[in-house]
Amino acid sequence: RLLRLLSLRRNELPRLVHAASVFILVSVNDGIVKSVAAAVFNFRVGVDSLPVMYSWIAVLFSLGMALLSWLTAKVTRQHLLFGLLGFVTVLLLVNCLALNLHTRGVVELQNTGFYPFLFVSSELARSFVGFHIWIVAGGICYTSRAKVLFPLLAASAILGDIAGGFAVRILGPLLDAYALYGLAVLNMFVIVLLLRPLVRRYFVSQ
């Protein structure tokens, strides 16, 4: 009855559950990365610098999208997706390690330009991942079924946003910034592991 209510076919259920779990985890990551990067930047640099940061984000995002558009004609969709996710994972890991070293007093980051880099790179990372996860959605759904599956995937993303907010609210007072950011790094590995079978099994020809 529930499947009929949602206009779902029984053979679409495994695909939907698999994809929805990825959407939830991506949205959880989005909330963690955004919250940690913004909190650290606002505390260390100040909100007065935010307009400049967002200007850089807009420019770099446009350049990044142009680069990805060019790469689309050079490499397969799957290779481009996992290449991007791998790059984002490494980028988040570098930020996490830098925060860890600073917390332990090994390095001083205040006047190194790291905090602007942390904010800009984190915003770009979550923006690119969020954009490409919808490309995955387009790749696993036949065009004729997108109007049924896409709203359910969007609902999964909203649930992930809520879960990410609760995670930051509960864990924020308990963990250092690098540890909370590190959860996002670990989560990225889980996302990649989930995406591999999803792409292998369910990518379709439109």
XYZ file of N, CA and C in Angstrom:
618
model
N 0.833 -1.211 0.000
C 0.000 0.000 0.000
C 0.867 1.260 0.000
N 1.949 1.241 0.809
C 2.846 2.397 0.851
C 3.495 2.636 -0.504
N 3.915 1.546 -1.155
C 4.522 1.675 -2.480
C 3.537 2.293 -3.467
N 2.277 1.866 -3.375
C 1.261 2.425 -4.268
C 1.038 3.901 -3.976
N 1.030 4.245 -2.687
C 0.838 5.640 -2.294
C 1.944 6.532 -2.839
N 3.174 6.019 -2.846
C 4.335 6.782 -3.327
C 4.572 6.610 -4.821
N 3.704 5.835 -5.482
C 3.843 5.540 -6.922
C 5.147 4.829 -7.237
N 5.615 4.005 -6.284
C 6.868 3.279 -6.459
C 6.608 1.876 -6.985
N 7.538 1.402 -7.793
C 7.527 0.010 -8.209
C 8.405 -0.794 -7.262
N 8.032 -2.042 -7.039
C 8.762 -2.854 -6.066
C 10.239 -2.988 -6.438
N 10.542 -3.098 -7.722
C 11.940 -3.268 -8.116
C 12.757 -1.980 -7.973
N 12.102 -0.857 -7.715
C 12.813 0.407 -7.505
C 13.195 0.615 -6.043
N 12.633 -0.175 -5.138
C 12.850 0.054 -3.715
C 14.313 -0.099 -3.292
N 15.033 -1.167 -3.698
C 16.451 -1.260 -3.309
C 17.271 -0.075 -3.821
N 17.005 0.342 -5.037
C 17.718 1.488 -5.609
C 17.438 2.756 -4.808
N 16.182 2.954 -4.444
C 15.802 4.155 -3.705
C 16.418 4.164 -2.314
N 16.357 3.037 -1.620
C 16.927 2.968 -0.264
C 18.430 3.210 -0.299
N 19.104 2.609 -1.270
C 20.556 2.777 -1.409
C 20.891 4.243 -1.693
N 20.196 4.831 -2.649
C 20.468 6.227 -2.997
C 20.098 7.169 -1.855
N 18.985 6.893 -1.173
C 18.558 7.758 -0.079
C 19.578 7.760 1.054
N 20.200 6.606 1.319
C 21.220 6.564 2.374
C 22.412 7.447 2.016
N 22.771 7.473 0.732
C 23.869 8.344 0.293
C 23.476 9.806 0.438
N 22.268 10.151 0.029
C 21.800 11.526 0.149
C 21.779 11.988 1.602
N 21.358 11.119 2.495
C 21.325 11.470 3.909
C 22.732 11.753 4.426
N 23.675 10.871 4.105
C 25.048 11.042 4.588
C 25.707 12.287 3.998
N 25.443 12.567 2.725
C 25.996 13.774 2.105
C 25.461 15.021 2.808
N 24.181 15.020 3.143
C 23.592 16.179 3.812
C 24.085 16.314 5.250
N 24.303 15.189 5.920
C 24.908 15.235 7.259
C 26.286 15.872 7.180
N 27.083 15.427 6.207
C 28.409 16.008 6.009
C 28.338 17.501 5.725
N 27.374 17.882 4.901
C 27.202 19.283 4.554
C 27.022 20.123 5.818
N 26.173 19.650 6.718
C 25.926 20.391 7.945
C 27.147 20.470 8.841
N 27.891 19.367 8.956
C 29.071 19.354 9.823
C 30.164 20.264 9.274
N 30.482 20.096 7.998
C 31.561 20.888 7.388
C 31.230 22.375 7.422
N 30.000 22.713 7.063
C 29.593 24.121 7.061
C 29.685 24.721 8.458
N 29.201 24.011 9.462
C 29.166 24.544 10.823
C 30.557 24.710 11.406
N 31.399 23.696 11.233
C 32.748 23.771 11.811
C 33.571 24.854 11.130
N 33.560 24.865 9.798
C 34.360 25.855 9.076
C 33.908 27.278 9.402
N 32.596 27.501 9.446
C 32.085 28.840 9.735
C 32.421 29.261 11.162
N 32.263 28.339 12.111
C 32.539 28.680 13.510
C 34.010 29.017 13.724
N 34.896 28.200 13.156
C 36.332 28.441 13.311
C 36.727 29.746 12.627
N 36.229 29.970 11.421
C 36.580 31.184 10.686
C 36.067 32.426 11.409
N 34.819 32.411 11.841
C 34.250 33.584 12.514
C 34.990 33.896 13.806
N 35.437 32.872 14.509
C 36.149 33.084 15.764
C 37.576 33.574 15.517
N 38.259 32.995 14.540
C 39.673 33.308 14.316
C 39.881 34.540 13.439
N 38.982 34.778 12.504
C 39.158 35.890 11.559
C 38.114 36.976 11.782
N 36.854 36.583 11.878
C 35.790 37.561 12.109
C 34.814 37.636 10.945
N 33.595 37.987 11.274
C 32.535 38.025 10.259
C 32.738 39.152 9.259
N 33.553 40.150 9.591
C 33.784 41.261 8.660
C 34.430 40.807 7.360
N 35.111 39.667 7.412
C 35.804 39.166 6.211
C 34.922 38.255 5.363
N 33.716 37.964 5.808
C 32.853 37.036 5.077
C 32.512 37.498 3.657
N 32.203 38.786 3.421
C 31.907 39.188 2.039
C 33.041 38.881 1.062
N 34.279 39.091 1.487
C 35.415 38.783 0.625
C 35.505 37.284 0.373
N 35.261 36.501 1.423
C 35.319 35.044 1.283
C 34.268 34.542 0.300
N 33.058 35.070 0.414
C 32.000 34.622 -0.486
C 32.242 35.078 -1.928
N 32.929 36.186 -2.092
C 33.312 36.604 -3.446
C 34.295 35.610 -4.050
N 35.280 35.188 -3.252
C 36.223 34.187 -3.723
C 35.519 32.866 -4.031
N 34.583 32.502 -3.178
C 33.843 31.252 -3.394
C 33.091 31.302 -4.717
N 32.437 32.425 -4.999
C 31.679 32.558 -6.244
C 32.591 32.427 -7.457
N 33.748 33.088 -7.409
C 34.690 33.035 -8.536
C 35.238 31.626 -8.722
N 35.685 31.012 -7.614
C 36.291 29.695 -7.706
C 35.272 28.621 -8.071
N 34.029 28.775 -7.605
C 32.997 27.816 -7.968
C 32.706 27.879 -9.471
N 32.665 29.095 -10.010
C 32.431 29.251 -11.447
C 33.558 28.632 -12.257
N 34.790 28.873 -11.828
C 35.929 28.285 -12.519
C 35.923 26.760 -12.401
N 35.561 26.283 -11.212
C 35.501 24.845 -11.010
C 34.449 24.183 -11.881
N 33.292 24.811 -12.011
C 32.240 24.264 -12.852
C 32.657 24.269 -14.318
N 33.370 25.311 -14.733
C 33.868 25.350 -16.110
C 34.859 24.217 -16.352
N 35.727 23.971 -15.366
C 36.691 22.878 -15.488
C 35.984 21.526 -15.553
N 34.986 21.337 -14.698
C 34.250 20.075 -14.705
C 33.487 19.876 -16.012
N 32.959 20.971 -16.549
C 32.266 20.891 -17.837
C 33.225 20.442 -18.936
N 34.436 20.972 -18.906
C 35.448 20.575 -19.893
C 35.849 19.109 -19.700
N 35.987 18.691 -18.430
C 36.395 17.322 -18.149
C 35.317 16.309 -18.519
N 34.062 16.750 -18.532
C 32.964 15.847 -18.869
C 33.152 15.222 -20.243
N 33.728 15.985 -21.153
C 33.963 15.474 -22.510
C 35.223 14.615 -22.603
N 36.028 14.626 -21.548
C 37.309 13.920 -21.592
C 37.284 12.596 -20.836
N 36.498 12.521 -19.763
C 36.478 11.319 -18.926
C 35.038 10.874 -18.725
N 34.860 9.637 -18.317
C 33.519 9.118 -18.097
C 32.897 9.774 -16.875
N 31.586 9.730 -16.822
C 30.852 10.329 -15.707
C 31.249 9.705 -14.374
N 31.422 8.377 -14.378
C 31.786 7.688 -13.144
C 33.178 8.081 -12.666
N 34.127 8.138 -13.590
C 35.495 8.512 -13.209
C 35.548 9.952 -12.702
N 34.794 10.814 -13.334
C 34.765 12.204 -12.893
C 34.167 12.312 -11.499
N 33.100 11.568 -11.258
C 32.453 11.587 -9.949
C 33.399 11.131 -8.849
N 34.025 9.974 -9.032
C 34.881 9.443 -7.977
C 36.199 10.207 -7.873
N 36.649 10.796 -8.978
C 37.809 11.670 -8.893
C 37.528 12.890 -8.051
N 36.345 13.484 -8.248
C 35.956 14.649 -7.456
C 35.803 14.287 -5.989
N 35.144 13.172 -5.706
C 34.948 12.764 -4.321
C 36.279 12.453 -3.643
N 37.200 11.839 -4.382
C 38.522 11.576 -3.828
C 39.258 12.860 -3.501
N 39.179 13.837 -4.405
C 39.833 15.124 -4.175
C 39.235 15.828 -2.957
N 37.913 15.820 -2.848
C 37.247 16.453 -1.715
C 37.639 15.774 -0.407
N 37.710 14.453 -0.418
C 38.091 13.718 0.794
C 39.488 14.097 1.245
N 40.417 14.166 0.301
C 41.792 14.555 0.637
C 41.823 15.990 1.161
N 41.056 16.873 0.540
C 41.014 18.267 0.963
C 40.496 18.389 2.397
N 39.418 17.688 2.704
C 38.875 17.716 4.062
C 39.862 17.113 5.059
N 40.562 16.069 4.635
C 41.546 15.438 5.512
C 42.688 16.393 5.831
N 43.159 17.133 4.840
C 44.232 18.112 5.057
C 43.772 19.183 6.048
N 42.553 19.687 5.878
C 42.025 20.683 6.810
C 41.924 20.123 8.225
N 41.473 18.879 8.322
C 41.332 18.241 9.626
C 42.688 18.080 10.314
N 43.685 17.634 9.567
C 45.021 17.455 10.140
C 45.613 18.790 10.592
N 45.384 19.844 9.817
C 45.888 21.164 10.210
C 45.230 21.629 11.501
N 43.920 21.447 11.618
C 43.219 21.814 12.854
C 43.730 20.999 14.040
N 43.999 19.729 13.796
C 44.518 18.863 14.845
C 45.888 19.326 15.326
N 46.766 19.639 14.376
C 48.116 20.102 14.733
C 48.059 21.414 15.501
N 47.139 22.292 15.111
C 47.006 23.561 15.834
C 46.475 23.332 17.244
N 45.505 22.459 17.387
C 44.932 22.178 18.709
C 45.988 21.605 19.648
N 46.871 20.778 19.103
C 47.935 20.173 19.912
C 49.106 21.116 20.135
N 49.071 22.310 19.533
C 50.127 23.284 19.719
C 51.361 23.027 18.882
N 51.237 22.177 17.879
C 52.391 21.858 17.029
C 52.675 22.980 16.043
N 51.620 23.586 15.497
C 51.780 24.681 14.549
C 50.875 25.837 14.951
N 51.262 27.028 14.530
C 50.446 28.227 14.738
C 49.880 28.655 13.389
N 48.557 28.757 13.309
C 47.897 29.002 12.031
C 47.328 30.410 11.885
N 47.450 31.231 12.914
C 46.716 32.489 12.940
C 47.042 33.407 11.764
N 48.276 33.533 11.404
C 48.668 34.479 10.351
C 49.189 33.779 9.098
N 48.724 32.571 8.869
C 49.217 31.794 7.739
C 48.262 31.801 6.549
N 47.080 32.348 6.725
C 46.075 32.287 5.671
C 45.284 30.998 5.675
N 45.505 30.150 6.695
C 44.814 28.869 6.719
C 43.311 29.022 6.936
N 42.921 29.935 7.806
C 41.493 30.021 8.141
C 40.641 30.486 6.956
N 41.086 31.461 6.176
C 40.348 31.732 4.931
C 40.324 30.527 3.998
N 41.463 29.817 3.907
C 41.500 28.612 3.068
C 40.529 27.566 3.586
N 40.480 27.385 4.887
C 39.555 26.419 5.487
C 38.118 26.741 5.116
N 37.746 28.008 5.254
C 36.360 28.395 4.985
C 36.019 28.234 3.507
N 36.872 28.764 2.644
C 36.596 28.719 1.205
C 36.614 27.285 0.694
N 37.615 26.514 1.082
C 37.714 25.134 0.596
C 36.555 24.280 1.109
N 36.126 24.518 2.338
C 35.012 23.749 2.895
C 33.712 24.077 2.168
N 33.487 25.355 1.895
C 32.276 25.749 1.170
C 32.268 25.183 -0.247
N 33.419 25.237 -0.899
C 33.498 24.691 -2.257
C 33.321 23.177 -2.247
N 33.928 22.524 -1.271
C 33.835 21.061 -1.195
C 32.391 20.618 -1.054
N 31.676 21.219 -0.123
C 30.288 20.774 0.088
C 29.396 21.183 -1.087
N 29.709 22.289 -1.744
C 28.917 22.713 -2.899
C 29.091 21.756 -4.073
N 30.334 21.378 -4.358
C 30.588 20.468 -5.470
C 30.015 19.077 -5.208
N 30.156 18.592 -3.979
C 29.604 17.275 -3.660
C 28.085 17.305 -3.749
N 27.481 18.365 -3.210
C 26.029 18.483 -3.282
C 25.523 18.550 -4.710
N 26.259 19.246 -5.571
C 25.876 19.340 -6.980
C 25.981 17.982 -7.670
N 27.084 17.283 -7.416
C 27.317 16.025 -8.135
C 26.469 14.876 -7.612
N 25.990 14.983 -6.394
C 25.130 13.914 -5.909
C 23.815 13.899 -6.673
N 23.407 15.071 -7.165
C 22.197 15.103 -7.994
C 22.463 14.586 -9.404
N 23.715 14.672 -9.851
C 24.075 14.020 -11.112
C 23.960 12.512 -10.960
N 24.351 12.006 -9.781
C 24.170 10.587 -9.498
C 22.689 10.229 -9.556
N 21.860 11.078 -8.955
C 20.414 10.820 -8.976
C 19.909 10.728 -10.416
N 20.381 11.633 -11.269
C 19.988 11.585 -12.669
C 20.499 10.344 -13.375
N 21.655 9.834 -12.920
C 22.236 8.662 -13.549
C 21.584 7.352 -13.163
N 20.929 7.316 -11.999
C 20.330 6.051 -11.551
C 18.823 6.006 -11.800
N 18.263 7.082 -12.321
C 16.819 7.133 -12.563
C 16.539 7.280 -14.054
N 15.639 6.488 -14.560
C 15.138 6.739 -15.906
C 14.384 8.063 -15.899
N 14.479 8.777 -16.989
C 13.837 10.088 -17.073
C 12.349 10.002 -16.759
N 11.705 8.942 -17.205
C 10.261 8.796 -16.986
C 9.903 8.586 -15.530
N 10.887 8.177 -14.695
C 10.612 7.921 -13.279
C 11.175 9.000 -12.362
N 11.832 9.981 -12.928
C 12.466 11.013 -12.111
C 11.454 11.783 -11.272
N 10.269 12.026 -11.818
C 9.272 12.800 -11.078
C 8.773 12.063 -9.841
N 8.966 10.747 -9.802
C 8.593 9.955 -8.626
C 9.759 9.859 -7.645
N 10.952 9.579 -8.153
C 12.104 9.307 -7.293
C 12.784 10.571 -6.764
N 12.843 11.614 -7.576
C 13.549 12.819 -7.151
C 12.961 13.457 -5.884
N 11.641 13.588 -5.769
C 11.109 14.156 -4.521
C 11.464 13.321 -3.290
N 11.525 12.010 -3.435
C 11.885 11.158 -2.306
C 13.359 11.325 -1.940
N 14.203 11.497 -2.942
C 15.618 11.755 -2.670
C 15.806 13.132 -2.035
N 15.014 14.101 -2.476
C 15.079 15.434 -1.861
C 14.651 15.368 -0.403
N 13.632 14.553 -0.115
C 13.199 14.373 1.273
C 14.303 13.736 2.108
N 15.041 12.802 1.503
C 16.170 12.183 2.205
C 17.239 13.216 2.531
N 17.486 14.114 1.581
C 18.473 15.167 1.819
C 18.045 16.085 2.957
N 16.758 16.378 3.041
C 16.256 17.210 4.135
C 16.437 16.506 5.477
N 16.156 15.206 5.511
C 16.381 14.436 6.735
C 17.860 14.474 7.136
N 18.736 14.394 6.137
C 20.161 14.484 6.411
C 20.553 15.842 6.966
N 19.950 16.908 6.434
C 20.210 18.249 6.959
C 19.824 18.340 8.434
N 18.670 17.790 8.752
C 18.200 17.805 10.140
C 19.136 16.990 11.036
N 19.516 15.803 10.560
C 20.425 14.949 11.328
C 21.781 15.623 11.528
N 22.268 16.286 10.475
C 23.539 16.999 10.594
C 23.471 18.122 11.612
N 22.345 18.842 11.629
C 22.170 19.902 12.615
C 22.164 19.372 14.032
N 21.465 18.245 14.245
C 21.444 17.635 15.572
C 22.828 17.127 15.959
N 23.553 16.560 14.986
C 24.892 16.050 15.276
C 25.818 17.170 15.746
N 25.766 18.302 15.059
C 26.607 19.436 15.449
C 26.177 19.977 16.810
N 24.870 20.053 17.026
C 24.353 20.582 18.304
C 24.745 19.687 19.478
N 24.711 18.375 19.279
C 25.009 17.448 20.374
C 26.511 17.251 20.556
N 27.227 17.075 19.451
C 28.644 16.751 19.533
C 29.540 17.977 19.640
N 29.037 19.140 19.196
C 29.850 20.356 19.219
C 30.456 20.665 20.579
N 29.659 20.644 21.652
C 30.236 20.942 22.970
C 31.167 19.853 23.494
N 31.116 18.662 22.916
C 31.878 17.529 23.431
C 33.199 17.313 22.709
N 33.276 17.746 21.458
C 34.445 17.469 20.626
C 35.146 18.748 20.216
N 36.470 18.653 20.042
C 37.215 19.761 19.446
C 36.811 19.909 17.985
N 37.118 21.074 17.424
C 36.730 21.339 16.038
C 37.315 20.302 15.090
N 38.577 19.916 15.290
C 39.200 18.963 14.373
C 38.528 17.596 14.448
N 38.075 17.209 15.653
C 37.430 15.904 15.808
C 36.072 15.883 15.116
N 35.316 16.971 15.267
C 34.014 17.043 14.604
C 34.191 17.091 13.083
N 35.181 17.863 12.649
C 35.498 17.919 11.214
C 35.963 16.551 10.729
N 36.687 15.831 11.592
C 37.162 14.507 11.238
C 36.029 13.519 11.007
N 34.910 13.712 11.701
C 33.752 12.860 11.451
C 33.269 13.002 10.014
N 33.350 14.226 9.489
C 32.962 14.457 8.099
C 33.915 13.732 7.147
N 35.196 13.701 7.497
C 36.166 12.983 6.663
C 35.847 11.485 6.642
N 35.601 10.921 7.819
C 35.242 9.504 7.898
C 33.959 9.227 7.128
N 33.025 10.150 7.246
C 31.752 9.999 6.547
C 31.942 10.001 5.034
N 32.918 10.779 4.545
C 33.194 10.799 3.115
C 33.649 9.428 2.618
N 34.444 8.740 3.418
C 34.857 7.391 3.035
C 33.646 6.464 2.932
N 32.722 6.595 3.876
C 31.512 5.777 3.842
C 30.682 6.108 2.596
N 30.587 7.388 2.273
C 29.827 7.812 1.085
C 30.413 7.193 -0.177
N 31.727 7.241 -0.309
C 32.377 6.668 -1.492
C 32.132 5.166 -1.557
N 32.227 4.489 -0.416
C 31.999 3.044 -0.392
C 30.563 2.695 -0.784
N 29.608 3.513 -0.379
C 28.218 3.275 -0.745
C 27.946 3.610 -2.208
N 28.632 4.627 -2.707
C 28.384 5.060 -4.076
C 28.898 4.066 -5.113
N 29.965 3.380 -4.802
C 30.559 2.475 -5.796
C 29.563 1.402 -6.251
N 28.953 0.646 -5.340
C 27.966 -0.334 -5.814
C 26.710 0.306 -6.385
N 26.346 1.482 -5.881
C 25.170 2.170 -6.410
C 25.369 2.520 -7.880
N 26.524 3.075 -8.187
C 26.828 3.445 -9.574
C 26.984 2.207 -10.447
N 27.652 1.195 -9.907
C 27.899 -0.013 -10.695
C 26.601 -0.741 -11.040
N 25.679 -0.783 -10.103
C 24.447 -1.557 -10.305
C 23.345 -0.806 -11.025
N 23.259 0.503 -10.748
C 22.027 1.189 -11.120
C 22.169 2.314 -12.132
N 23.400 2.666 -12.531
C 23.508 3.700 -13.559
C 22.803 3.226 -14.820
N 21.992 4.086 -15.387
C 21.161 3.689 -16.524
C 21.477 4.558 -17.729
N 21.113 4.077 -18.889
C 21.199 4.862 -20.122
C 19.877 5.558 -20.328
N 19.937 6.877 -20.478
C 18.695 7.639 -20.629
C 18.086 7.400 -22.002
